[in-house]
PDB file of C-alpha atoms and ligand atoms in Angstrom:
ATOM      1  CA  UNK A   1       0.000   0.000   0.000  1.00 37.00           C
ATOM      2  CA  UNK A   2       1.309   3.448  -0.780  1.00 40.00           C
ATOM      3  CA  UNK A   3       1.180   6.414   1.549  1.00 40.00           C
ATOM      4  CA  UNK A   4      -1.865   7.771  -0.282  1.00 44.00           C
ATOM      5  CA  UNK A   5      -4.446   5.837   1.652  1.00 46.00           C
ATOM      6  CA  UNK A   6      -7.896   6.832   2.843  1.00 45.00           C
ATOM      7  CA  UNK A   7      -6.634   8.317   6.063  1.00 47.00           C
ATOM      8  CA  UNK A   8      -3.957  10.494   4.526  1.00 50.00           C
ATOM      9  CA  UNK A   9      -5.314  14.017   4.278  1.00 53.00           C
ATOM     10  CA  UNK A  10      -2.656  14.780   1.639  1.00 64.00           C
ATOM     11  CA  UNK A  11      -4.074  12.357  -0.925  1.00 78.00           C
ATOM     12  CA  UNK A  12      -5.108  14.129  -4.154  1.00 82.00           C
ATOM     13  CA  UNK A  13      -8.682  12.880  -3.817  1.00 84.00           C
ATOM     14  CA  UNK A  14      -8.987  14.274  -0.269  1.00 84.00           C
ATOM     15  CA  UNK A  15      -7.677  17.594  -1.533  1.00 86.00           C
ATOM     16  CA  UNK A  16     -10.309  17.615  -4.263  1.00 86.00           C
ATOM     17  CA  UNK A  17     -13.040  16.808  -1.777  1.00 88.00           C
ATOM     18  CA  UNK A  18     -11.916  19.711   0.406  1.00 87.00           C
ATOM     19  CA  UNK A  19     -11.503  22.081  -2.523  1.00 87.00           C
ATOM     20  CA  UNK A  20     -14.982  21.439  -3.916  1.00 88.00           C
ATOM     21  CA  UNK A  21     -16.697  20.798  -0.574  1.00 88.00           C
ATOM     22  CA  UNK A  22     -17.819  17.304  -1.498  1.00 90.00           C
ATOM     23  CA  UNK A  23     -19.544  14.887   0.843  1.00 91.00           C
ATOM     24  CA  UNK A  24     -19.798  11.303  -0.345  1.00 92.00           C
ATOM     25  CA  UNK A  25     -23.373  10.229  -1.138  1.00 94.00           C
ATOM     26  CA  UNK A  26     -24.193   6.814   0.252  1.00 94.00           C
ATOM     27  CA  UNK A  27     -27.244   6.538  -1.994  1.00 94.00           C
ATOM     28  CA  UNK A  28     -24.973   6.626  -5.060  1.00 96.00           C
ATOM     29  CA  UNK A  29     -22.478   4.146  -3.630  1.00 94.00           C
ATOM     30  CA  UNK A  30     -19.748   6.775  -3.388  1.00 96.00           C
ATOM     31  CA  UNK A  31     -16.648   5.174  -1.872  1.00 96.00           C
ATOM     32  CA  UNK A  32     -13.742   6.977  -3.464  1.00 96.00           C
ATOM     33  CA  UNK A  33     -10.545   5.083  -4.138  1.00 96.00           C
ATOM     34  CA  UNK A  34      -7.627   6.876  -2.486  1.00 93.00           C
ATOM     35  CA  UNK A  35      -4.725   4.504  -2.966  1.00 94.00           C
ATOM     36  CA  UNK A  36      -2.398   5.027  -5.933  1.00 94.00           C
ATOM     37  CA  UNK A  37      -1.167   1.435  -6.053  1.00 96.00           C
ATOM     38  CA  UNK A  38      -4.689   0.010  -6.505  1.00 97.00           C
ATOM     39  CA  UNK A  39      -5.511   2.672  -9.076  1.00 96.00           C
ATOM     40  CA  UNK A  40      -2.373   1.578 -10.912  1.00 96.00           C
ATOM     41  CA  UNK A  41      -3.349  -2.116 -10.723  1.00 97.00           C
ATOM     42  CA  UNK A  42      -6.751  -1.386 -12.241  1.00 97.00           C
ATOM     43  CA  UNK A  43      -5.366   0.673 -15.108  1.00 97.00           C
ATOM     44  CA  UNK A  44      -2.708  -1.957 -15.750  1.00 97.00           C
ATOM     45  CA  UNK A  45      -5.388  -4.674 -15.883  1.00 98.00           C
ATOM     46  CA  UNK A  46      -7.257  -2.628 -18.495  1.00 98.00           C
ATOM     47  CA  UNK A  47      -4.065  -2.253 -20.523  1.00 97.00           C
ATOM     48  CA  UNK A  48      -5.449   0.420 -22.856  1.00 98.00           C
ATOM     49  CA  UNK A  49      -3.388   2.151 -25.522  1.00 98.00           C
ATOM     50  CA  UNK A  50      -3.938   5.085 -27.881  1.00 97.00           C
ATOM     51  CA  UNK A  51      -6.133   2.958 -30.167  1.00 98.00           C
ATOM     52  CA  UNK A  52      -8.554   2.089 -27.381  1.00 98.00           C
ATOM     53  CA  UNK A  53     -11.844   3.637 -26.327  1.00 98.00           C
ATOM     54  CA  UNK A  54     -12.450   3.109 -22.597  1.00 98.00           C
ATOM     55  CA  UNK A  55     -15.900   3.563 -21.092  1.00 98.00           C
ATOM     56  CA  UNK A  56     -15.612   4.415 -17.410  1.00 98.00           C
ATOM     57  CA  UNK A  57     -18.632   3.840 -15.175  1.00 98.00           C
ATOM     58  CA  UNK A  58     -18.840   6.293 -12.274  1.00 98.00           C
ATOM     59  CA  UNK A  59     -15.635   8.379 -12.512  1.00 98.00           C
ATOM     60  CA  UNK A  60     -16.412  10.108  -9.206  1.00 97.00           C
ATOM     61  CA  UNK A  61     -13.522  12.487  -8.541  1.00 95.00           C
ATOM     62  CA  UNK A  62     -11.453  11.078 -11.393  1.00 96.00           C
ATOM     63  CA  UNK A  63      -9.148   8.704  -9.497  1.00 95.00           C
ATOM     64  CA  UNK A  64      -9.125   6.204 -12.372  1.00 97.00           C
ATOM     65  CA  UNK A  65      -9.856   8.725 -15.101  1.00 98.00           C
ATOM     66  CA  UNK A  66      -6.581  10.541 -14.378  1.00 96.00           C
ATOM     67  CA  UNK A  67      -4.582   7.387 -15.067  1.00 97.00           C
ATOM     68  CA  UNK A  68      -6.730   6.112 -17.928  1.00 97.00           C
ATOM     69  CA  UNK A  69      -6.374   9.320 -19.916  1.00 97.00           C
ATOM     70  CA  UNK A  70      -2.584   8.894 -19.918  1.00 97.00           C
ATOM     71  CA  UNK A  71      -2.873   5.586 -21.780  1.00 97.00           C
ATOM     72  CA  UNK A  72      -6.171   5.435 -23.698  1.00 98.00           C
ATOM     73  CA  UNK A  73      -7.098   7.037 -27.015  1.00 98.00           C
ATOM     74  CA  UNK A  74     -10.428   8.137 -25.575  1.00 98.00           C
ATOM     75  CA  UNK A  75     -12.111   7.935 -22.192  1.00 98.00           C
ATOM     76  CA  UNK A  76     -15.897   8.186 -22.087  1.00 98.00           C
ATOM     77  CA  UNK A  77     -16.803   8.728 -18.441  1.00 98.00           C
ATOM     78  CA  UNK A  78     -20.436   8.266 -17.315  1.00 98.00           C
ATOM     79  CA  UNK A  79     -21.328   9.966 -14.039  1.00 98.00           C
ATOM     80  CA  UNK A  80     -24.800  10.199 -12.507  1.00 98.00           C
ATOM     81  CA  UNK A  81     -24.021  12.767  -9.809  1.00 98.00           C
ATOM     82  CA  UNK A  82     -24.679  16.286 -11.126  1.00 97.00           C
ATOM     83  CA  UNK A  83     -22.140  17.962  -8.836  1.00 96.00           C
ATOM     84  CA  UNK A  84     -19.359  15.497  -9.641  1.00 97.00           C
ATOM     85  CA  UNK A  85     -20.198  15.803 -13.330  1.00 98.00           C
ATOM     86  CA  UNK A  86     -19.741  19.583 -13.180  1.00 97.00           C
ATOM     87  CA  UNK A  87     -16.417  19.232 -11.349  1.00 96.00           C
ATOM     88  CA  UNK A  88     -15.141  16.647 -13.824  1.00 97.00           C
ATOM     89  CA  UNK A  89     -16.101  18.884 -16.723  1.00 96.00           C
ATOM     90  CA  UNK A  90     -13.918  21.630 -15.279  1.00 95.00           C
ATOM     91  CA  UNK A  91     -11.069  19.249 -14.423  1.00 94.00           C
ATOM     92  CA  UNK A  92     -10.953  17.674 -17.893  1.00 96.00           C
ATOM     93  CA  UNK A  93     -11.765  20.751 -19.933  1.00 94.00           C
ATOM     94  CA  UNK A  94      -8.301  20.820 -21.458  1.00 93.00           C
ATOM     95  CA  UNK A  95      -8.049  17.058 -21.833  1.00 95.00           C
ATOM     96  CA  UNK A  96      -9.062  16.278 -25.387  1.00 95.00           C
ATOM     97  CA  UNK A  97      -9.279  12.524 -24.943  1.00 97.00           C
ATOM     98  CA  UNK A  98     -11.669  12.675 -21.961  1.00 98.00           C
ATOM     99  CA  UNK A  99     -15.393  13.230 -22.341  1.00 98.00           C
ATOM    100  CA  UNK A 100     -17.644  13.304 -19.310  1.00 98.00           C
ATOM    101  CA  UNK A 101     -21.340  12.520 -19.658  1.00 98.00           C
ATOM    102  CA  UNK A 102     -24.086  13.157 -17.117  1.00 98.00           C
ATOM    103  CA  UNK A 103     -25.626   9.734 -17.591  1.00 98.00           C
ATOM    104  CA  UNK A 104     -27.064   6.773 -15.752  1.00 98.00           C
ATOM    105  CA  UNK A 105     -24.902   3.811 -16.763  1.00 98.00           C
ATOM    106  CA  UNK A 106     -27.913   1.525 -16.291  1.00 97.00           C
ATOM    107  CA  UNK A 107     -29.947   3.154 -19.047  1.00 97.00           C
ATOM    108  CA  UNK A 108     -27.585   5.142 -21.235  1.00 97.00           C
ATOM    109  CA  UNK A 109     -26.916   3.926 -24.785  1.00 97.00           C
ATOM    110  CA  UNK A 110     -23.272   3.019 -24.304  1.00 98.00           C
ATOM    111  CA  UNK A 111     -22.953   1.434 -27.767  1.00 97.00           C
ATOM    112  CA  UNK A 112     -24.086   4.699 -29.371  1.00 97.00           C
ATOM    113  CA  UNK A 113     -21.527   6.772 -27.425  1.00 98.00           C
ATOM    114  CA  UNK A 114     -18.792   4.361 -28.499  1.00 98.00           C
ATOM    115  CA  UNK A 115     -20.004   4.451 -32.113  1.00 97.00           C
ATOM    116  CA  UNK A 116     -19.899   8.264 -32.157  1.00 97.00           C
ATOM    117  CA  UNK A 117     -16.357   8.171 -30.762  1.00 97.00           C
ATOM    118  CA  UNK A 118     -15.270   5.568 -33.344  1.00 97.00           C
ATOM    119  CA  UNK A 119     -16.088   8.077 -36.088  1.00 96.00           C
ATOM    120  CA  UNK A 120     -13.643  10.599 -34.622  1.00 95.00           C
ATOM    121  CA  UNK A 121     -10.458   8.589 -34.965  1.00 94.00           C
ATOM    122  CA  UNK A 122      -8.625   5.403 -35.757  1.00 95.00           C
ATOM    123  CA  UNK A 123      -9.820   3.272 -32.825  1.00 98.00           C
ATOM    124  CA  UNK A 124      -9.909  -0.497 -32.299  1.00 96.00           C
ATOM    125  CA  UNK A 125     -13.293  -2.095 -32.924  1.00 93.00           C
ATOM    126  CA  UNK A 126     -13.741  -3.749 -29.513  1.00 96.00           C
ATOM    127  CA  UNK A 127     -13.983  -1.215 -26.694  1.00 98.00           C
ATOM    128  CA  UNK A 128     -12.925  -1.543 -23.048  1.00 98.00           C
ATOM    129  CA  UNK A 129     -14.949  -0.710 -19.950  1.00 98.00           C
ATOM    130  CA  UNK A 130     -13.978  -0.238 -16.356  1.00 98.00           C
ATOM    131  CA  UNK A 131     -15.075   1.288 -13.097  1.00 98.00           C
ATOM    132  CA  UNK A 132     -15.066   1.166  -9.359  1.00 98.00           C
ATOM    133  CA  UNK A 133     -18.722   0.200  -9.363  1.00 97.00           C
ATOM    134  CA  UNK A 134     -21.230   1.399  -6.799  1.00 95.00           C
ATOM    135  CA  UNK A 135     -22.440  -1.758  -5.050  1.00 90.00           C
ATOM    136  CA  UNK A 136     -26.080  -1.161  -5.863  1.00 92.00           C
ATOM    137  CA  UNK A 137     -25.578  -1.370  -9.639  1.00 94.00           C
ATOM    138  CA  UNK A 138     -22.940  -4.117  -9.837  1.00 95.00           C
ATOM    139  CA  UNK A 139     -25.092  -7.030 -10.994  1.00 93.00           C
ATOM    140  CA  UNK A 140     -27.417  -5.039 -13.306  1.00 95.00           C
ATOM    141  CA  UNK A 141     -24.482  -3.307 -14.983  1.00 96.00           C
ATOM    142  CA  UNK A 142     -22.626  -6.605 -15.435  1.00 95.00           C
ATOM    143  CA  UNK A 143     -25.756  -8.151 -16.939  1.00 94.00           C
ATOM    144  CA  UNK A 144     -26.193  -5.161 -19.252  1.00 96.00           C
ATOM    145  CA  UNK A 145     -22.760  -5.776 -20.726  1.00 97.00           C
ATOM    146  CA  UNK A 146     -23.134  -9.560 -20.817  1.00 95.00           C
ATOM    147  CA  UNK A 147     -26.591  -9.634 -22.394  1.00 92.00           C
ATOM    148  CA  UNK A 148     -26.001  -6.849 -24.897  1.00 93.00           C
ATOM    149  CA  UNK A 149     -24.621  -7.182 -28.390  1.00 92.00           C
ATOM    150  CA  UNK A 150     -22.147  -4.374 -27.644  1.00 96.00           C
ATOM    151  CA  UNK A 151     -18.714  -4.952 -29.045  1.00 96.00           C
ATOM    152  CA  UNK A 152     -16.707  -4.859 -25.798  1.00 97.00           C
ATOM    153  CA  UNK A 153     -13.366  -6.654 -25.539  1.00 97.00           C
ATOM    154  CA  UNK A 154     -12.552  -6.506 -21.861  1.00 98.00           C
ATOM    155  CA  UNK A 155     -14.265  -5.340 -18.657  1.00 98.00           C
ATOM    156  CA  UNK A 156     -12.328  -4.483 -15.516  1.00 98.00           C
ATOM    157  CA  UNK A 157     -14.531  -3.729 -12.528  1.00 98.00           C
ATOM    158  CA  UNK A 158     -14.048  -3.194  -8.829  1.00 98.00           C
ATOM    159  CA  UNK A 159     -16.873  -5.034  -7.115  1.00 98.00           C
ATOM    160  CA  UNK A 160     -17.720  -6.383  -3.676  1.00 97.00           C
ATOM    161  CA  UNK A 161     -15.397  -9.339  -2.966  1.00 97.00           C
ATOM    162  CA  UNK A 162     -18.326 -11.758  -2.566  1.00 96.00           C
ATOM    163  CA  UNK A 163     -19.683 -10.796  -5.975  1.00 97.00           C
ATOM    164  CA  UNK A 164     -16.263 -11.374  -7.584  1.00 97.00           C
ATOM    165  CA  UNK A 165     -16.126 -14.802  -5.938  1.00 96.00           C
ATOM    166  CA  UNK A 166     -19.530 -15.639  -7.405  1.00 96.00           C
ATOM    167  CA  UNK A 167     -18.378 -14.592 -10.862  1.00 96.00           C
ATOM    168  CA  UNK A 168     -15.352 -16.891 -10.880  1.00 96.00           C
ATOM    169  CA  UNK A 169     -16.935 -19.799  -8.930  1.00 96.00           C
ATOM    170  CA  UNK A 170     -16.749 -23.353 -10.327  1.00 95.00           C
ATOM    171  CA  UNK A 171     -19.727 -25.751  -9.951  1.00 94.00           C
ATOM    172  CA  UNK A 172     -20.425 -27.379  -6.608  1.00 91.00           C
ATOM    173  CA  UNK A 173     -20.069 -24.591  -4.074  1.00 90.00           C
ATOM    174  CA  UNK A 174     -22.289 -21.967  -2.508  1.00 92.00           C
ATOM    175  CA  UNK A 175     -20.836 -19.186  -4.680  1.00 95.00           C
ATOM    176  CA  UNK A 176     -21.764 -20.919  -7.946  1.00 96.00           C
ATOM    177  CA  UNK A 177     -24.994 -19.604  -9.426  1.00 96.00           C
ATOM    178  CA  UNK A 178     -26.735 -17.809 -12.278  1.00 95.00           C
ATOM    179  CA  UNK A 179     -24.193 -14.954 -12.199  1.00 96.00           C
ATOM    180  CA  UNK A 180     -21.227 -17.380 -12.450  1.00 97.00           C
ATOM    181  CA  UNK A 181     -22.752 -19.050 -15.490  1.00 97.00           C
ATOM    182  CA  UNK A 182     -23.732 -15.775 -17.188  1.00 97.00           C
ATOM    183  CA  UNK A 183     -20.212 -14.414 -16.747  1.00 97.00           C
ATOM    184  CA  UNK A 184     -18.390 -17.617 -17.696  1.00 98.00           C
ATOM    185  CA  UNK A 185     -20.579 -18.161 -20.770  1.00 98.00           C
ATOM    186  CA  UNK A 186     -19.327 -14.878 -22.213  1.00 97.00           C
ATOM    187  CA  UNK A 187     -15.898 -14.322 -20.729  1.00 97.00           C
ATOM    188  CA  UNK A 188     -12.753 -15.745 -19.262  1.00 97.00           C
ATOM    189  CA  UNK A 189     -12.507 -14.398 -15.736  1.00 96.00           C
ATOM    190  CA  UNK A 190      -9.442 -13.167 -13.880  1.00 95.00           C
ATOM    191  CA  UNK A 191      -9.421 -12.130 -10.234  1.00 96.00           C
ATOM    192  CA  UNK A 192      -6.908  -9.273 -10.391  1.00 97.00           C
ATOM    193  CA  UNK A 193      -6.644  -8.355  -6.708  1.00 97.00           C
ATOM    194  CA  UNK A 194      -8.482  -8.195  -3.388  1.00 98.00           C
ATOM    195  CA  UNK A 195      -8.916  -4.653  -2.035  1.00 98.00           C
ATOM    196  CA  UNK A 196      -9.221  -3.797   1.683  1.00 98.00           C
ATOM    197  CA  UNK A 197     -11.771  -1.216   2.960  1.00 98.00           C
ATOM    198  CA  UNK A 198      -9.038   1.152   4.257  1.00 96.00           C
ATOM    199  CA  UNK A 199      -8.103   2.357   0.764  1.00 96.00           C
ATOM    200  CA  UNK A 200     -11.490   4.012   0.196  1.00 96.00           C
ATOM    201  CA  UNK A 201     -13.037   7.138   1.597  1.00 94.00           C
ATOM    202  CA  UNK A 202     -15.473   6.694   3.184  1.00 94.00           C
ATOM    203  CA  UNK A 203     -14.575   3.108   4.058  1.00 95.00           C
ATOM    204  CA  UNK A 204     -17.082   0.456   3.009  1.00 95.00           C
ATOM    205  CA  UNK A 205     -17.955  -2.305   5.475  1.00 94.00           C
ATOM    206  CA  UNK A 206     -16.783  -5.056   3.137  1.00 96.00           C
ATOM    207  CA  UNK A 207     -13.746  -6.094   1.133  1.00 98.00           C
ATOM    208  CA  UNK A 208     -13.722  -5.423  -2.598  1.00 98.00           C
ATOM    209  CA  UNK A 209     -12.049  -7.149  -5.516  1.00 98.00           C
ATOM    210  CA  UNK A 210     -10.949  -6.173  -8.995  1.00 98.00           C
ATOM    211  CA  UNK A 211     -12.145  -8.578 -11.628  1.00 98.00           C
ATOM    212  CA  UNK A 212     -11.257  -8.694 -15.327  1.00 98.00           C
ATOM    213  CA  UNK A 213     -13.550 -10.286 -17.913  1.00 98.00           C
ATOM    214  CA  UNK A 214     -11.902 -11.149 -21.213  1.00 98.00           C
ATOM    215  CA  UNK A 215     -14.574 -11.684 -23.809  1.00 97.00           C
ATOM    216  CA  UNK A 216     -14.606 -15.146 -25.392  1.00 96.00           C
ATOM    217  CA  UNK A 217     -14.832 -15.322 -29.176  1.00 93.00           C
ATOM    218  CA  UNK A 218     -17.482 -17.991 -28.769  1.00 95.00           C
ATOM    219  CA  UNK A 219     -19.170 -19.427 -25.671  1.00 96.00           C
ATOM    220  CA  UNK A 220     -17.648 -22.568 -24.120  1.00 97.00           C
ATOM    221  CA  UNK A 221     -20.863 -24.517 -24.848  1.00 98.00           C
ATOM    222  CA  UNK A 222     -23.162 -24.474 -27.890  1.00 97.00           C
ATOM    223  CA  UNK A 223     -26.908 -24.213 -27.210  1.00 97.00           C
ATOM    224  CA  UNK A 224     -29.902 -24.236 -29.548  1.00 97.00           C
ATOM    225  CA  UNK A 225     -31.720 -21.481 -27.667  1.00 96.00           C
ATOM    226  CA  UNK A 226     -29.801 -19.152 -25.336  1.00 96.00           C
ATOM    227  CA  UNK A 227     -33.005 -17.863 -23.733  1.00 95.00           C
ATOM    228  CA  UNK A 228     -34.061 -21.372 -22.750  1.00 96.00           C
ATOM    229  CA  UNK A 229     -30.538 -22.111 -21.487  1.00 98.00           C
ATOM    230  CA  UNK A 230     -30.570 -19.082 -19.186  1.00 97.00           C
ATOM    231  CA  UNK A 231     -34.149 -19.608 -18.047  1.00 96.00           C
ATOM    232  CA  UNK A 232     -33.265 -23.193 -17.102  1.00 97.00           C
ATOM    233  CA  UNK A 233     -30.346 -21.831 -15.062  1.00 97.00           C
ATOM    234  CA  UNK A 234     -32.607 -19.281 -13.375  1.00 96.00           C
ATOM    235  CA  UNK A 235     -35.099 -22.013 -12.468  1.00 96.00           C
ATOM    236  CA  UNK A 236     -32.390 -24.324 -11.124  1.00 96.00           C
ATOM    237  CA  UNK A 237     -31.044 -21.650  -8.778  1.00 95.00           C
ATOM    238  CA  UNK A 238     -34.311 -19.977  -7.763  1.00 92.00           C
ATOM    239  CA  UNK A 239     -34.669 -22.341  -4.803  1.00 89.00           C
ATOM    240  CA  UNK A 240     -31.182 -23.602  -4.163  1.00 86.00           C
ATOM    241  CA  UNK A 241     -32.082 -26.086  -1.449  1.00 88.00           C
ATOM    242  CA  UNK A 242     -34.577 -27.944  -3.634  1.00 92.00           C
ATOM    243  CA  UNK A 243     -33.582 -30.824  -5.913  1.00 95.00           C
ATOM    244  CA  UNK A 244     -33.369 -30.067  -9.602  1.00 96.00           C
ATOM    245  CA  UNK A 245     -36.450 -32.207 -10.266  1.00 96.00           C
ATOM    246  CA  UNK A 246     -38.532 -30.288  -7.739  1.00 95.00           C
ATOM    247  CA  UNK A 247     -37.397 -26.947  -9.161  1.00 96.00           C
ATOM    248  CA  UNK A 248     -38.222 -28.026 -12.707  1.00 96.00           C
ATOM    249  CA  UNK A 249     -41.569 -29.568 -11.770  1.00 95.00           C
ATOM    250  CA  UNK A 250     -42.740 -26.514  -9.842  1.00 94.00           C
ATOM    251  CA  UNK A 251     -41.436 -23.715 -12.063  1.00 93.00           C
ATOM    252  CA  UNK A 252     -42.068 -24.913 -15.606  1.00 93.00           C
ATOM    253  CA  UNK A 253     -45.230 -25.932 -17.454  1.00 93.00           C
ATOM    254  CA  UNK A 254     -43.903 -29.499 -17.567  1.00 94.00           C
ATOM    255  CA  UNK A 255     -44.597 -32.005 -14.781  1.00 95.00           C
ATOM    256  CA  UNK A 256     -41.903 -33.839 -12.856  1.00 95.00           C
ATOM    257  CA  UNK A 257     -42.860 -37.000 -14.739  1.00 96.00           C
ATOM    258  CA  UNK A 258     -42.302 -35.236 -18.043  1.00 96.00           C
ATOM    259  CA  UNK A 259     -38.881 -34.029 -16.920  1.00 97.00           C
ATOM    260  CA  UNK A 260     -37.624 -37.458 -15.817  1.00 97.00           C
ATOM    261  CA  UNK A 261     -36.849 -38.879 -19.303  1.00 97.00           C
ATOM    262  CA  UNK A 262     -35.054 -35.656 -20.267  1.00 97.00           C
ATOM    263  CA  UNK A 263     -32.895 -35.820 -17.143  1.00 97.00           C
ATOM    264  CA  UNK A 264     -32.178 -39.462 -17.821  1.00 97.00           C
ATOM    265  CA  UNK A 265     -31.152 -38.710 -21.404  1.00 97.00           C
ATOM    266  CA  UNK A 266     -28.862 -35.945 -20.139  1.00 97.00           C
ATOM    267  CA  UNK A 267     -27.444 -38.426 -17.589  1.00 97.00           C
ATOM    268  CA  UNK A 268     -28.323 -36.100 -14.713  1.00 97.00           C
ATOM    269  CA  UNK A 269     -29.572 -37.591 -11.455  1.00 97.00           C
ATOM    270  CA  UNK A 270     -32.923 -35.840 -10.710  1.00 96.00           C
ATOM    271  CA  UNK A 271     -32.039 -35.647  -7.019  1.00 96.00           C
ATOM    272  CA  UNK A 272     -29.042 -33.415  -7.697  1.00 96.00           C
ATOM    273  CA  UNK A 273     -29.217 -29.729  -6.869  1.00 95.00           C
ATOM    274  CA  UNK A 274     -28.762 -27.074  -9.536  1.00 94.00           C
ATOM    275  CA  UNK A 275     -25.512 -25.909  -7.997  1.00 95.00           C
ATOM    276  CA  UNK A 276     -23.811 -29.221  -8.893  1.00 96.00           C
ATOM    277  CA  UNK A 277     -24.479 -28.985 -12.634  1.00 97.00           C
ATOM    278  CA  UNK A 278     -21.690 -27.934 -14.971  1.00 97.00           C
ATOM    279  CA  UNK A 279     -22.314 -25.463 -17.782  1.00 98.00           C
ATOM    280  CA  UNK A 280     -22.214 -28.364 -20.249  1.00 98.00           C
ATOM    281  CA  UNK A 281     -24.897 -30.239 -18.285  1.00 98.00           C
ATOM    282  CA  UNK A 282     -27.136 -27.151 -18.276  1.00 98.00           C
ATOM    283  CA  UNK A 283     -26.577 -26.833 -22.035  1.00 98.00           C
ATOM    284  CA  UNK A 284     -27.453 -30.488 -22.707  1.00 98.00           C
ATOM    285  CA  UNK A 285     -30.612 -30.323 -20.583  1.00 98.00           C
ATOM    286  CA  UNK A 286     -31.656 -26.962 -22.068  1.00 98.00           C
ATOM    287  CA  UNK A 287     -31.362 -28.387 -25.600  1.00 98.00           C
ATOM    288  CA  UNK A 288     -33.476 -31.425 -24.667  1.00 97.00           C
ATOM    289  CA  UNK A 289     -36.054 -29.071 -23.156  1.00 97.00           C
ATOM    290  CA  UNK A 290     -36.055 -26.883 -26.290  1.00 96.00           C
ATOM    291  CA  UNK A 291     -36.512 -29.940 -28.522  1.00 94.00           C
ATOM    292  CA  UNK A 292     -39.263 -31.371 -26.342  1.00 91.00           C
ATOM    293  CA  UNK A 293     -41.390 -28.225 -26.356  1.00 81.00           C
ATOM    294  CA  UNK A 294     -40.754 -27.643 -30.075  1.00 65.00           C
TER     295      UNK A 294
HETATM  296  N1  SAM B 301     -14.289   6.045  -9.768  1.00 90.73           N
HETATM  297  C1  SAM B 301     -14.301   6.746  -8.526  1.00 90.73           C
HETATM  298  C2  SAM B 301     -13.264   6.189  -7.593  1.00 90.73           C
HETATM  299  O1  SAM B 301     -12.816   5.067  -7.840  1.00 90.73           O
HETATM  300  O2  SAM B 301     -12.902   6.854  -6.632  1.00 90.73           O
HETATM  301  C3  SAM B 301     -15.676   6.714  -7.863  1.00 90.73           C
HETATM  302  C4  SAM B 301     -16.191   5.347  -7.523  1.00 90.73           C
HETATM  303  S1  SAM B 301     -17.651   5.332  -6.525  1.00 90.73           S
HETATM  304  C5  SAM B 301     -17.553   3.699  -5.843  1.00 90.73           C
HETATM  305  C6  SAM B 301     -18.991   5.109  -7.679  1.00 90.73           C
HETATM  306  C7  SAM B 301     -19.289   6.280  -8.604  1.00 90.73           C
HETATM  307  O3  SAM B 301     -20.364   5.905  -9.474  1.00 90.73           O
HETATM  308  C8  SAM B 301     -19.717   7.530  -7.914  1.00 90.73           C
HETATM  309  O4  SAM B 301     -19.066   8.640  -8.465  1.00 90.73           O
HETATM  310  C9  SAM B 301     -21.233   7.613  -8.187  1.00 90.73           C
HETATM  311  O5  SAM B 301     -21.744   8.932  -8.185  1.00 90.73           O
HETATM  312  C10 SAM B 301     -21.306   6.974  -9.544  1.00 90.73           C
HETATM  313  N2  SAM B 301     -22.605   6.370  -9.879  1.00 90.73           N
HETATM  314  C11 SAM B 301     -23.507   5.840  -9.023  1.00 90.73           C
HETATM  315  N3  SAM B 301     -24.546   5.329  -9.716  1.00 90.73           N
HETATM  316  C12 SAM B 301     -24.294   5.537 -11.030  1.00 90.73           C
HETATM  317  C13 SAM B 301     -24.997   5.245 -12.232  1.00 90.73           C
HETATM  318  N4  SAM B 301     -26.168   4.610 -12.208  1.00 90.73           N
HETATM  319  N5  SAM B 301     -24.443   5.613 -13.417  1.00 90.73           N
HETATM  320  C14 SAM B 301     -23.244   6.272 -13.442  1.00 90.73           C
HETATM  321  N6  SAM B 301     -22.533   6.576 -12.322  1.00 90.73           N
HETATM  322  C15 SAM B 301     -23.043   6.210 -11.140  1.00 90.73           C
END
């Protein structure tokens, strides 16, 4: 850890907070990153160069933005807080490769912003995205990227440690669930580092982690109908303590009896719980389901 931690009143972020009279808003998940070494690790994990467009979610006081703009061709920073937006506009006024948008990252048309930027220069096709995400939008923002047809290449996000563990979890454990499968269907995951609460201001109650998602060219399993595949996963994890057969019988239009031959064909014991199924087993069962309902 460097000297610029959350308690050091000389950190640049503390100075900015004092200068502009900023109080962190809990409702917007504002825990500002104060430590230069973690900021460096995040920007290194992104690995942007002058041909890259980087979308930053929630720039806050610009802790990451400052480093990103040194490496990336363009930084598109989406901030929901009006006051922070105004400050960032002043701070980056002279910085040609940084654009700050007053936008909600959950609803804003990110692909359109990237497309507009692509027209302005010689940028790589696949864009990068990063951010120290407010806890309350972590899963919806991840799902937005994963379920979209946006041409992203890599995502590097700071998230709550438990959420990162769910994203990288293999089958069989309590962390494995719908989020693990959604992430691992689209990307190769890399747990970059664990981050202690002391390096933020104000300090969160939990540990965080930086996670990198490298987009896969094609998913690790082939399925006939992706929607069916993901709805099967949702059903299997909706009541984790129930057996797979009970989940399927109670949450689909098919009876338990109708499910039994499909499970047998997929060589899945009906008494197993959803959390023990591999992605391939979900894919096989989803295809049998798709074929059976026509
Ligand atoms: N990047 C800064 C840092 O690392 O110090 C700030 C991170 S802070 C955890 C999260 C930031 O996201 C805050 O600036 C907050 O205002 C912003 N934010 C919260 N909800 C948002 C949303 N829906 N869309 C865009 N930004 C949002």
